[in-house]
Coordinates of N, CA and C in Angstrom, one line a residue:
Chain A
X1 N 60.9 127.1 110.3 CA 60.0 128.4 110.9 C 59.2 128.1 111.8
X2 N 58.9 128.5 112.6 CA 57.8 127.7 113.1 C 56.1 129.4 113.4
X3 N 55.3 128.5 113.2 CA 54.1 129.0 112.3 C 53.5 129.5 113.2
X4 N 52.9 131.3 112.2 CA 52.0 132.0 113.1 C 51.0 131.4 114.0
X5 N 50.8 131.4 115.8 CA 49.9 131.0 116.5 C 48.9 131.4 116.1
X6 N 47.3 131.0 115.3 CA 46.1 131.9 114.9 C 46.0 131.9 116.8
X7 N 44.7 133.8 116.3 CA 44.3 134.3 116.8 C 43.4 134.0 117.8
X8 N 43.2 134.3 118.8 CA 42.1 133.5 119.9 C 40.7 133.5 118.9
X9 N 40.1 134.6 117.7 CA 38.7 134.0 117.7 C 38.9 132.4 117.1
X10 N 40.5 132.9 116.3 CA 40.4 131.9 115.1 C 40.7 130.7 115.5
X11 N 41.1 130.6 116.7 CA 41.0 129.4 117.8 C 39.9 128.2 118.7
X12 N 39.3 129.4 118.7 CA 37.1 129.2 119.1 C 37.1 128.4 117.9
X13 N 36.9 129.3 116.8 CA 36.3 128.5 115.5 C 37.1 127.4 115.0
X14 N 38.6 127.0 115.3 CA 39.0 125.8 115.1 C 38.6 125.5 116.5
X15 N 38.7 124.9 117.0 CA 37.6 124.2 118.5 C 36.0 123.7 118.2
X16 N 35.8 124.6 117.8 CA 34.3 124.4 116.6 C 34.5 123.3 115.8
X17 N 34.9 123.5 114.9 CA 35.5 122.9 113.7 C 35.6 121.9 114.2
X18 N 36.7 121.2 115.1 CA 36.8 120.1 115.4 C 36.1 119.6 116.6
X19 N 35.4 120.2 117.0 CA 33.7 119.8 118.4 C 32.4 118.5 117.1
X20 N 32.0 120.0 115.9 CA 31.6 119.4 115.4 C 32.0 118.4 113.7
X21 N 33.5 117.9 114.0 CA 33.9 116.9 113.0 C 33.9 115.7 113.8
X22 N 34.0 115.7 115.0 CA 34.7 114.6 115.8 C 35.8 113.5 115.1
X23 N 36.1 114.0 114.4 CA 37.5 113.0 114.1 C 36.4 111.9 113.1
X24 N 35.6 112.3 113.1 CA 34.6 111.7 111.2 C 34.6 112.4 110.3
X25 N 34.9 111.3 109.1 CA 34.5 112.2 108.1 C 32.5 112.7 108.0
X26 N 32.0 114.0 107.7 CA 30.3 114.3 108.1 C 30.8 113.5 106.0
X27 N 28.9 113.8 105.9 CA 29.1 113.4 105.1 C 29.6 113.7 103.6
X28 N 29.6 112.7 102.5 CA 30.7 113.1 101.3 C 29.2 114.2 100.5
X29 N 30.1 115.9 100.5 CA 29.5 116.9 100.4 C 29.7 116.6 98.6
X30 N 29.5 116.3 96.9 CA 29.3 116.1 96.3 C 30.0 117.5 96.1
X31 N 29.5 118.5 95.8 CA 29.9 120.3 95.3 C 31.6 120.2 95.9
X32 N 32.0 119.7 96.9 CA 32.9 119.9 98.0 C 34.0 119.2 97.3
X33 N 33.6 118.3 97.7 CA 34.6 116.8 97.2 C 34.8 117.4 95.8
X34 N 34.1 117.9 95.1 CA 33.5 118.8 93.7 C 35.4 119.2 93.2
X35 N 35.7 120.2 93.9 CA 37.3 121.0 94.1 C 38.0 119.7 93.7
X36 N 38.7 118.4 93.9 CA 39.6 118.1 94.8 C 39.8 117.5 93.4
X37 N 40.8 117.3 92.8 CA 41.6 116.0 91.8 C 40.7 116.5 90.0
X38 N 39.8 117.3 90.4 CA 39.5 117.4 90.0 C 40.1 118.5 88.0
X39 N 41.5 118.6 88.1 CA 42.2 119.3 87.0 C 43.3 118.8 87.1
X40 N 43.4 117.9 86.7 CA 44.9 117.3 87.1 C 45.0 117.3 85.4
X41 N 46.9 117.7 85.9 CA 47.7 117.7 84.9 C 47.0 116.6 83.1
X42 N 47.1 116.3 82.1 CA 47.2 116.0 81.4 C 48.7 114.9 80.8
X43 N 48.4 113.5 81.2 CA 49.1 112.8 80.9 C 50.3 112.1 79.6
X44 N 51.0 111.9 79.3 CA 51.7 110.8 77.9 C 50.7 109.7 78.3
X45 N 51.8 109.2 79.4 CA 51.5 107.2 80.5 C 50.5 107.4 81.7
X46 N 49.5 106.2 82.2 CA 48.6 106.8 82.2 C 48.9 106.2 83.3
X47 N 48.8 106.4 85.2 CA 49.0 104.7 85.5 C 48.2 104.2 86.1
X48 N 47.6 102.6 86.5 CA 46.4 102.2 86.2 C 46.8 101.5 87.9
X49 N 48.2 101.2 88.8 CA 47.7 100.4 89.6 C 48.9 100.6 90.5
X50 N 48.7 100.3 92.0 CA 49.2 100.8 92.9 C 51.6 100.2 92.6
X51 N 51.4 98.7 92.2 CA 52.9 98.1 91.5 C 53.0 99.3 90.4
X52 N 52.3 99.7 89.5 CA 53.0 100.3 88.0 C 53.7 102.5 89.4
X53 N 52.6 101.8 90.6 CA 53.3 104.0 91.2 C 54.1 103.8 91.9
X54 N 54.3 102.5 92.6 CA 55.5 101.9 92.9 C 56.8 101.6 91.9
X55 N 56.6 101.4 91.7 CA 57.8 101.2 90.6 C 57.8 102.1 89.6
X56 N 56.9 103.2 89.3 CA 57.7 105.0 89.4 C 57.9 105.8 90.0
X57 N 57.9 105.6 91.6 CA 58.3 106.0 92.8 C 60.3 105.5 92.7
X58 N 60.1 104.2 92.4 CA 61.1 103.3 92.7 C 62.7 104.3 91.7
X59 N 61.8 104.8 90.3 CA 62.8 105.3 89.4 C 62.5 106.7 89.3
X60 N 62.1 106.9 90.3 CA 62.0 109.1 90.7 C 63.4 109.1 91.4
X61 N 63.7 110.6 91.0 CA 64.9 110.7 91.1 C 64.4 111.6 92.8
X62 N 63.1 112.2 91.8 CA 62.4 112.7 93.6 C 62.4 113.2 94.7
X63 N 62.3 111.2 95.1 CA 62.0 111.2 96.6 C 63.6 109.9 96.7
X64 N 64.2 111.0 98.2 CA 65.3 109.9 99.1 C 65.3 108.2 99.0
X65 N 66.6 107.8 99.5 CA 66.4 106.3 99.3 C 65.5 106.1 100.5
X66 N 66.1 106.8 101.6 CA 65.2 106.0 102.9 C 63.8 106.5 102.3
X67 N 62.9 107.8 102.3 CA 61.9 107.8 102.2 C 61.3 106.9 101.0
X68 N 62.2 106.5 100.2 CA 61.7 105.5 99.7 C 61.5 104.0 99.6
X69 N 62.0 104.3 100.7 CA 61.4 102.5 101.0 C 60.3 103.0 102.6
X70 N 60.3 103.7 103.0 CA 59.0 104.4 103.9 C 57.7 104.0 103.0
X71 N 57.4 104.3 101.6 CA 56.8 104.4 101.2 C 56.6 103.4 100.6
X72 N 57.4 102.6 100.3 CA 56.9 101.1 99.7 C 56.8 100.9 101.2
X73 N 57.1 100.4 102.2 CA 57.1 99.8 103.3 C 55.2 100.3 103.7
X74 N 54.8 101.4 103.2 CA 53.6 101.7 103.9 C 52.2 101.3 103.0
X75 N 52.8 101.6 101.8 CA 52.1 100.9 100.1 C 52.4 99.1 100.7
X76 N 53.2 98.6 100.9 CA 53.1 97.2 101.0 C 51.6 96.8 102.4
X77 N 51.8 98.0 103.5 CA 51.0 97.7 104.4 C 49.3 97.8 103.8
X78 N 49.3 99.1 103.4 CA 47.9 99.1 102.5 C 47.4 97.6 102.2
X79 N 48.5 97.2 101.4 CA 47.9 95.9 100.5 C 47.4 94.5 101.3
X80 N 48.5 94.7 102.6 CA 48.5 93.7 103.2 C 46.7 94.4 103.7
X81 N 46.7 95.2 104.6 CA 44.7 95.4 105.2 C 44.3 95.3 104.4
X82 N 43.9 95.3 102.7 CA 42.8 95.6 102.6 C 43.2 93.8 101.3
X83 N 44.5 92.9 101.0 CA 44.2 91.8 101.2 C 43.4 91.0 103.2
X84 N 43.9 91.2 104.0 CA 42.7 90.9 105.1 C 41.4 90.7 105.0
X85 N 40.9 92.5 105.0 CA 39.5 92.9 104.6 C 38.8 92.2 103.3
X86 N 39.8 91.8 101.9 CA 38.6 91.1 101.6 C 38.7 89.3 101.6
X87 N 40.0 89.0 102.3 CA 39.5 87.3 103.2 C 38.7 87.6 104.0
X88 N 38.1 88.4 104.4 CA 36.8 88.7 105.1 C 37.3 89.0 107.1
X89 N 38.6 90.5 106.8 CA 38.7 90.2 108.5 C 38.2 92.0 108.1
X90 N 37.9 91.6 109.3 CA 36.9 93.5 109.7 C 37.6 94.5 110.1
X91 N 38.5 93.7 110.9 CA 39.7 95.1 111.3 C 39.3 96.7 111.5
X92 N 39.4 96.7 109.7 CA 38.7 98.0 109.1 C 38.6 98.4 108.4
X93 N 37.0 99.2 108.9 CA 36.2 98.9 107.7 C 36.5 99.6 105.7
X94 N 35.6 99.6 105.5 CA 36.0 100.0 103.9 C 35.9 101.1 103.2
X95 N 34.9 102.8 104.6 CA 35.2 103.3 104.2 C 36.9 103.5 105.0
X96 N 37.1 103.2 106.1 CA 38.6 103.7 106.5 C 39.3 103.6 106.2
X97 N 39.8 102.5 105.4 CA 40.1 101.8 104.5 C 40.8 102.9 103.1
X98 N 39.5 102.7 103.0 CA 39.6 104.1 102.2 C 40.5 105.5 102.7
X99 N 40.2 106.1 104.0 CA 40.8 107.1 103.7 C 41.7 107.0 104.2
X100 N 42.9 105.7 104.8 CA 43.8 105.7 104.5 C 45.4 105.3 103.3
X101 N 43.5 105.2 102.4 CA 44.7 104.6 100.6 C 44.6 106.5 100.1
X102 N 43.9 107.4 101.0 CA 43.6 108.3 100.2 C 45.7 110.3 100.5
X103 N 45.1 109.1 102.5 CA 46.2 109.4 103.3 C 47.1 109.5 103.0
X104 N 47.3 108.2 102.6 CA 48.8 107.2 101.9 C 49.7 108.2 100.4
X105 N 47.9 108.3 99.4 CA 48.6 109.2 97.8 C 48.3 110.3 98.3
X106 N 48.4 110.9 99.9 CA 48.7 112.9 99.6 C 49.9 112.7 100.4
X107 N 49.9 111.6 101.0 CA 51.3 111.7 101.1 C 52.8 111.4 100.2
X108 N 52.6 110.3 99.1 CA 52.7 110.2 98.0 C 52.9 111.8 96.7
X109 N 51.8 111.9 96.7 CA 51.7 113.1 95.7 C 52.4 114.8 95.8
X110 N 53.3 114.7 98.4 CA 53.9 115.6 98.6 C 54.8 115.6 97.8
X111 N 55.4 114.2 98.3 CA 57.0 114.0 98.0 C 57.2 114.8 96.8
X112 N 55.9 114.9 95.4 CA 56.0 114.5 94.5 C 56.3 115.9 93.9
X113 N 55.1 116.4 94.3 CA 54.7 118.0 93.4 C 56.2 119.7 93.2
X114 N 55.9 119.2 94.1 CA 57.8 120.0 93.0 C 58.8 119.6 92.7
X115 N 59.2 118.2 92.9 CA 60.4 117.3 92.1 C 59.8 116.6 90.6
X116 N 59.1 115.7 91.2 CA 59.0 114.8 90.0 C 57.0 115.8 89.2
X117 N 57.1 116.2 88.1 CA 55.3 116.7 87.7 C 54.9 116.1 87.1
X118 N 55.9 114.8 86.2 CA 55.6 113.9 85.4 C 54.4 112.9 86.0
X119 N 55.0 112.6 87.7 CA 54.8 111.4 88.4 C 53.3 111.9 89.4
X120 N 53.6 112.9 89.5 CA 52.6 113.4 90.1 C 50.9 113.6 89.7
X121 N 51.6 114.2 88.1 CA 49.9 114.7 87.3 C 49.5 112.7 86.7
X122 N 50.7 112.3 86.6 CA 50.3 110.3 86.7 C 49.1 110.1 88.0
X123 N 50.0 110.3 89.0 CA 49.5 110.0 90.4 C 47.7 110.0 90.6
X124 N 47.7 112.1 90.2 CA 46.4 112.5 90.5 C 45.6 112.3 89.2
X125 N 45.8 111.7 88.2 CA 45.0 111.1 87.0 C 44.6 109.9 87.5
X126 N 45.4 108.5 88.5 CA 45.0 107.6 89.0 C 44.5 107.5 90.5
X127 N 44.2 108.1 90.9 CA 43.7 108.0 92.5 C 42.7 107.4 92.4
X128 N 41.4 107.9 91.3 CA 40.4 107.3 91.3 C 40.4 105.8 91.0
X129 N 40.7 105.5 90.2 CA 41.5 104.3 89.6 C 41.8 103.1 90.0
X130 N 43.1 103.6 90.5 CA 43.8 102.8 91.8 C 42.5 102.2 92.9
X131 N 41.7 102.8 93.5 CA 41.1 103.4 94.7 C 39.6 102.4 94.4
X132 N 39.6 102.1 92.9 CA 38.0 101.2 92.4 C 38.7 99.8 92.6
X133 N 40.5 99.6 92.2 CA 41.1 98.3 91.8 C 40.8 97.7 93.3
X134 N 41.5 98.2 94.4 CA 41.7 97.8 96.1 C 40.4 98.0 96.5
X135 N 39.2 98.1 95.5 CA 38.2 98.2 97.0 C 36.7 97.2 96.0
X136 N 38.0 96.8 94.7 CA 36.4 95.8 94.5 C 37.6 94.3 94.7
X137 N 36.6 93.6 95.3 CA 37.7 92.2 95.5 C 38.0 91.4 94.8
X138 N 37.1 91.0 93.7 CA 37.4 90.3 92.1 C 39.2 91.2 91.5
X139 N 39.1 92.4 91.0 CA 39.6 93.3 90.8 C 41.0 93.0 91.4
X140 N 41.0 93.3 92.7 CA 42.0 93.5 93.5 C 42.9 92.1 93.8
X141 N 41.7 90.8 94.0 CA 42.5 89.2 93.9 C 43.2 88.9 92.7
X142 N 43.3 89.3 91.3 CA 43.4 89.5 90.1 C 44.9 90.1 90.2
X143 N 44.9 91.0 91.0 CA 45.7 92.2 90.6 C 46.9 91.0 91.7
X144 N 46.9 91.2 92.7 CA 47.9 91.2 93.7 C 47.7 89.3 94.6
X145 N 47.3 88.8 93.8 CA 47.1 86.9 94.2 C 48.6 86.1 93.1
Chain B
X1 N 88.1 62.5 127.1 CA 87.8 63.0 125.3 C 89.2 63.8 124.7
X2 N 89.4 63.5 123.5 CA 90.2 63.5 122.7 C 89.5 64.5 122.4
X3 N 90.8 65.9 121.8 CA 90.6 67.0 120.9 C 90.2 67.3 119.7
X4 N 90.0 66.8 118.9 CA 88.9 66.1 117.7 C 87.6 65.5 117.9
X5 N 87.7 65.2 118.8 CA 86.5 64.5 119.2 C 85.5 65.9 120.1
X6 N 86.7 66.6 120.7 CA 85.5 67.4 121.5 C 85.0 68.6 120.2
X7 N 85.9 68.8 119.1 CA 85.9 69.7 118.7 C 85.0 69.5 116.7
X8 N 84.9 67.9 117.4 CA 83.3 67.2 116.2 C 82.0 67.8 117.0
X9 N 82.1 67.3 118.6 CA 80.8 67.6 119.1 C 80.5 68.8 119.8
X10 N 81.8 70.0 119.5 CA 81.1 71.4 119.5 C 80.5 71.9 118.3
X11 N 81.3 71.8 117.0 CA 80.1 71.6 115.6 C 79.3 71.2 115.8
X12 N 78.9 69.5 116.4 CA 77.8 69.3 116.2 C 77.2 69.6 117.0
X13 N 76.6 70.4 117.9 CA 75.7 71.5 118.2 C 75.2 72.3 118.2
X14 N 76.5 73.2 117.8 CA 76.1 74.4 116.5 C 75.8 74.4 115.5
X15 N 75.7 73.0 114.9 CA 75.0 73.0 113.6 C 73.3 72.5 114.1
X16 N 73.7 72.1 115.4 CA 72.1 71.7 115.6 C 71.6 72.9 116.1
X17 N 72.5 73.6 116.5 CA 71.2 74.8 117.6 C 71.3 76.2 116.2
X18 N 71.9 75.7 114.8 CA 71.3 76.6 114.1 C 70.6 76.3 113.4
X19 N 69.7 74.8 113.1 CA 68.7 74.5 112.6 C 67.6 74.7 113.0
X20 N 67.6 74.7 115.0 CA 66.5 74.7 115.0 C 65.9 75.7 114.9
X21 N 64.5 76.0 114.8 CA 63.7 77.4 114.1 C 63.4 78.1 114.8
X22 N 63.6 79.5 115.4 CA 63.7 81.0 115.5 C 61.9 80.9 116.1
X23 N 62.0 80.6 117.6 CA 60.6 81.2 117.8 C 59.7 82.2 117.1
X24 N 58.8 81.6 116.9 CA 58.1 82.8 116.4 C 57.6 84.6 117.0
X25 N 57.7 85.4 116.8 CA 57.1 86.5 116.9 C 56.1 86.7 117.6
X26 N 55.7 87.3 118.5 CA 54.9 87.2 119.4 C 54.0 88.2 118.0
X27 N 53.3 87.7 117.8 CA 52.1 88.9 117.0 C 51.7 90.4 117.6
X28 N 52.2 91.4 117.0 CA 52.1 92.0 117.0 C 50.5 92.6 117.2
X29 N 49.3 93.9 117.8 CA 48.6 94.5 117.0 C 48.5 94.9 116.2
X30 N 46.8 95.5 115.3 CA 47.0 95.7 114.1 C 46.8 97.2 115.2
X31 N 48.1 98.7 114.2 CA 47.1 99.9 114.7 C 45.8 100.1 114.5
X32 N 45.0 101.5 115.7 CA 43.9 101.5 115.2 C 43.5 102.0 114.3
X33 N 42.4 102.5 113.4 CA 42.6 103.2 111.9 C 42.9 104.6 112.6
X34 N 42.6 105.3 113.3 CA 42.7 106.5 113.8 C 44.5 106.8 114.5
X35 N 44.7 106.1 115.3 CA 46.6 105.9 114.7 C 47.3 105.9 113.2
X36 N 46.5 105.1 112.3 CA 47.1 105.5 110.9 C 46.5 106.7 110.3
X37 N 45.9 107.2 111.1 CA 45.3 108.5 110.2 C 46.3 109.2 111.1
X38 N 46.1 109.7 112.0 CA 47.3 110.6 112.7 C 48.9 110.6 112.1
X39 N 48.9 109.0 112.0 CA 50.7 108.9 111.9 C 50.4 109.7 110.3
X40 N 50.1 108.9 109.4 CA 49.9 109.7 108.4 C 49.4 111.0 107.9
X41 N 48.4 111.8 108.9 CA 49.3 113.5 109.0 C 50.3 113.8 109.7
X42 N 50.4 113.1 109.5 CA 51.9 113.8 111.5 C 53.3 113.8 109.6
X43 N 53.0 112.7 109.2 CA 54.7 112.6 108.4 C 53.8 113.3 107.3
X44 N 52.8 113.4 106.6 CA 52.7 115.2 105.8 C 53.5 116.5 106.0
X45 N 52.9 116.7 107.6 CA 52.8 117.6 107.7 C 54.8 118.3 108.2
X46 N 55.3 116.5 108.8 CA 56.4 116.6 108.8 C 57.1 117.5 107.7
X47 N 56.5 117.2 106.6 CA 57.5 117.6 105.7 C 58.1 119.3 105.2
X48 N 56.5 120.1 105.4 CA 56.9 121.4 105.9 C 56.5 122.2 107.2
X49 N 56.4 120.9 107.9 CA 56.2 122.3 109.0 C 57.0 121.2 110.2
X50 N 58.7 120.3 110.5 CA 58.8 120.0 111.0 C 58.5 120.2 112.4
X51 N 58.0 121.1 112.5 CA 58.1 121.7 114.3 C 56.8 120.6 115.0
X52 N 55.9 120.2 114.0 CA 54.0 119.6 114.5 C 54.2 119.0 115.4
X53 N 54.9 117.5 114.8 CA 55.7 116.6 115.9 C 54.7 115.0 115.6
X54 N 54.0 114.6 117.0 CA 52.9 114.4 116.7 C 51.4 115.6 116.6
X55 N 50.4 114.3 116.4 CA 48.9 115.1 115.9 C 47.8 114.9 117.1
X56 N 48.3 115.9 117.3 CA 47.1 115.5 118.6 C 45.4 115.3 118.5
X57 N 44.9 116.1 117.8 CA 44.1 115.9 117.4 C 43.6 116.2 115.8
X58 N 42.4 115.9 115.3 CA 42.3 115.8 113.8 C 40.9 115.2 113.6
X59 N 40.1 116.6 112.8 CA 38.9 116.5 111.9 C 39.2 116.2 110.5
X60 N 38.4 115.6 109.7 CA 37.9 115.5 108.2 C 36.5 116.2 107.8
X61 N 37.3 117.4 107.3 CA 35.6 118.0 106.7 C 35.4 117.9 105.3
X62 N 35.9 117.4 104.1 CA 35.3 116.6 103.5 C 36.1 115.5 102.6
X63 N 36.6 114.7 101.8 CA 36.9 112.8 101.8 C 38.7 113.5 101.6
X64 N 39.0 115.0 101.3 CA 40.4 115.5 101.2 C 41.2 116.2 101.2
X65 N 40.3 116.1 102.6 CA 40.8 117.6 103.2 C 40.5 118.2 105.1
X66 N 41.2 117.8 106.0 CA 41.6 118.5 107.6 C 42.1 119.0 107.9
X67 N 41.3 119.5 109.3 CA 42.2 120.4 110.2 C 42.7 119.6 111.4
X68 N 43.8 120.0 111.2 CA 45.0 119.1 112.4 C 45.9 119.9 113.2
X69 N 45.4 119.6 113.9 CA 45.7 120.0 115.5 C 47.3 119.2 116.0
X70 N 47.9 120.4 115.9 CA 49.4 119.6 116.3 C 49.4 119.4 118.6
X71 N 50.4 118.7 118.4 CA 51.0 119.0 119.7 C 51.4 119.9 120.3
X72 N 52.3 121.0 119.6 CA 52.0 121.8 119.8 C 51.2 122.9 120.3
X73 N 50.0 123.0 119.8 CA 48.6 123.8 119.7 C 49.1 123.7 118.7
X74 N 49.6 124.7 117.6 CA 49.7 125.2 116.3 C 48.6 123.8 115.1
X75 N 47.1 125.2 114.5 CA 46.2 124.3 113.7 C 47.1 124.3 112.4
X76 N 46.3 123.7 111.2 CA 46.9 123.1 110.6 C 45.5 123.0 109.0
X77 N 45.3 123.7 107.8 CA 44.2 122.7 107.1 C 44.9 121.7 106.3
X78 N 45.2 120.8 105.7 CA 45.9 119.9 104.7 C 45.1 119.4 103.7
X79 N 44.3 120.0 103.0 CA 43.8 119.0 102.1 C 44.6 118.9 100.3
X80 N 43.8 118.5 100.0 CA 44.6 118.3 98.3 C 43.5 119.3 97.7
X81 N 44.8 120.5 96.4 CA 43.7 120.7 95.4 C 43.0 120.4 94.1
X82 N 42.6 120.6 92.8 CA 42.7 120.4 91.8 C 43.2 119.9 90.7
X83 N 44.4 120.4 91.3 CA 45.3 119.4 90.5 C 46.1 118.8 91.2
X84 N 45.6 118.4 92.3 CA 45.8 117.0 92.7 C 47.6 118.0 94.4
X85 N 48.0 118.8 93.6 CA 48.6 118.8 95.2 C 48.3 119.5 96.6
X86 N 49.0 119.0 97.4 CA 48.6 118.6 98.7 C 48.8 120.4 98.9
X87 N 48.4 120.7 99.6 CA 48.5 122.2 100.3 C 47.4 122.1 102.5
X88 N 49.1 122.9 102.8 CA 49.3 122.9 103.9 C 48.8 124.3 104.5
X89 N 48.3 124.5 105.3 CA 48.0 126.2 105.9 C 47.5 126.0 106.8
X90 N 48.9 126.9 107.9 CA 48.0 127.5 109.2 C 46.4 127.8 109.6
X91 N 45.5 127.2 110.1 CA 44.1 126.9 110.0 C 43.1 128.2 110.0
X92 N 44.5 129.5 110.9 CA 44.0 131.2 110.3 C 43.5 131.3 109.2
X93 N 44.6 130.8 108.2 CA 44.1 131.4 106.4 C 46.1 132.6 106.3
X94 N 46.4 132.1 107.5 CA 47.3 133.4 106.7 C 48.7 132.4 105.9

């Protein structure tokens, strides 16, 4: 179904917002960010790294086979970019890699949120933990080498 | 040349050809960060709004909060809620 087209006044506001954003993140405001991921459901078992998340996805009935393969490939690509970063390749900055990580997690979360509530809850709780491992060179090398 | 000899020659040539290593594929340029972001946003939007197609423009207003303009001109807010759910709403809030 085609979504409603915003009225002109909204379109103007949107254009102004896009111009002011300019495609770059604004300074991270603690209060604005506080809303996201602050009410993750409690889970029995925690996920602590991307490997566990990939395994959970593999076992989940919520995601079709083709999408599983696409997500696995996207996870592998992201890990490859982090490997390159930690080996000194600065094609992407750490903040860019964080954004790429967040978007991939959003993509996975969206696949799970209505179909596999348990795994979605685990992902929500693990969002920060996994990022902590990816961005720390020592922990990353320990996990992925 | 006798027929068996020709057969052996042909088989040898085939084996030699198979043993040759294929030329390494030309390295493909890594996508830019902006290309990756647009691609991921398009994938996220495609689940609920397949008509969005490619993402024309986007701006990030917080770590997990985007305003996205589809190629069709329709604009969406894409963000993550407190419970980790991905929320997509037309940008005018309807």
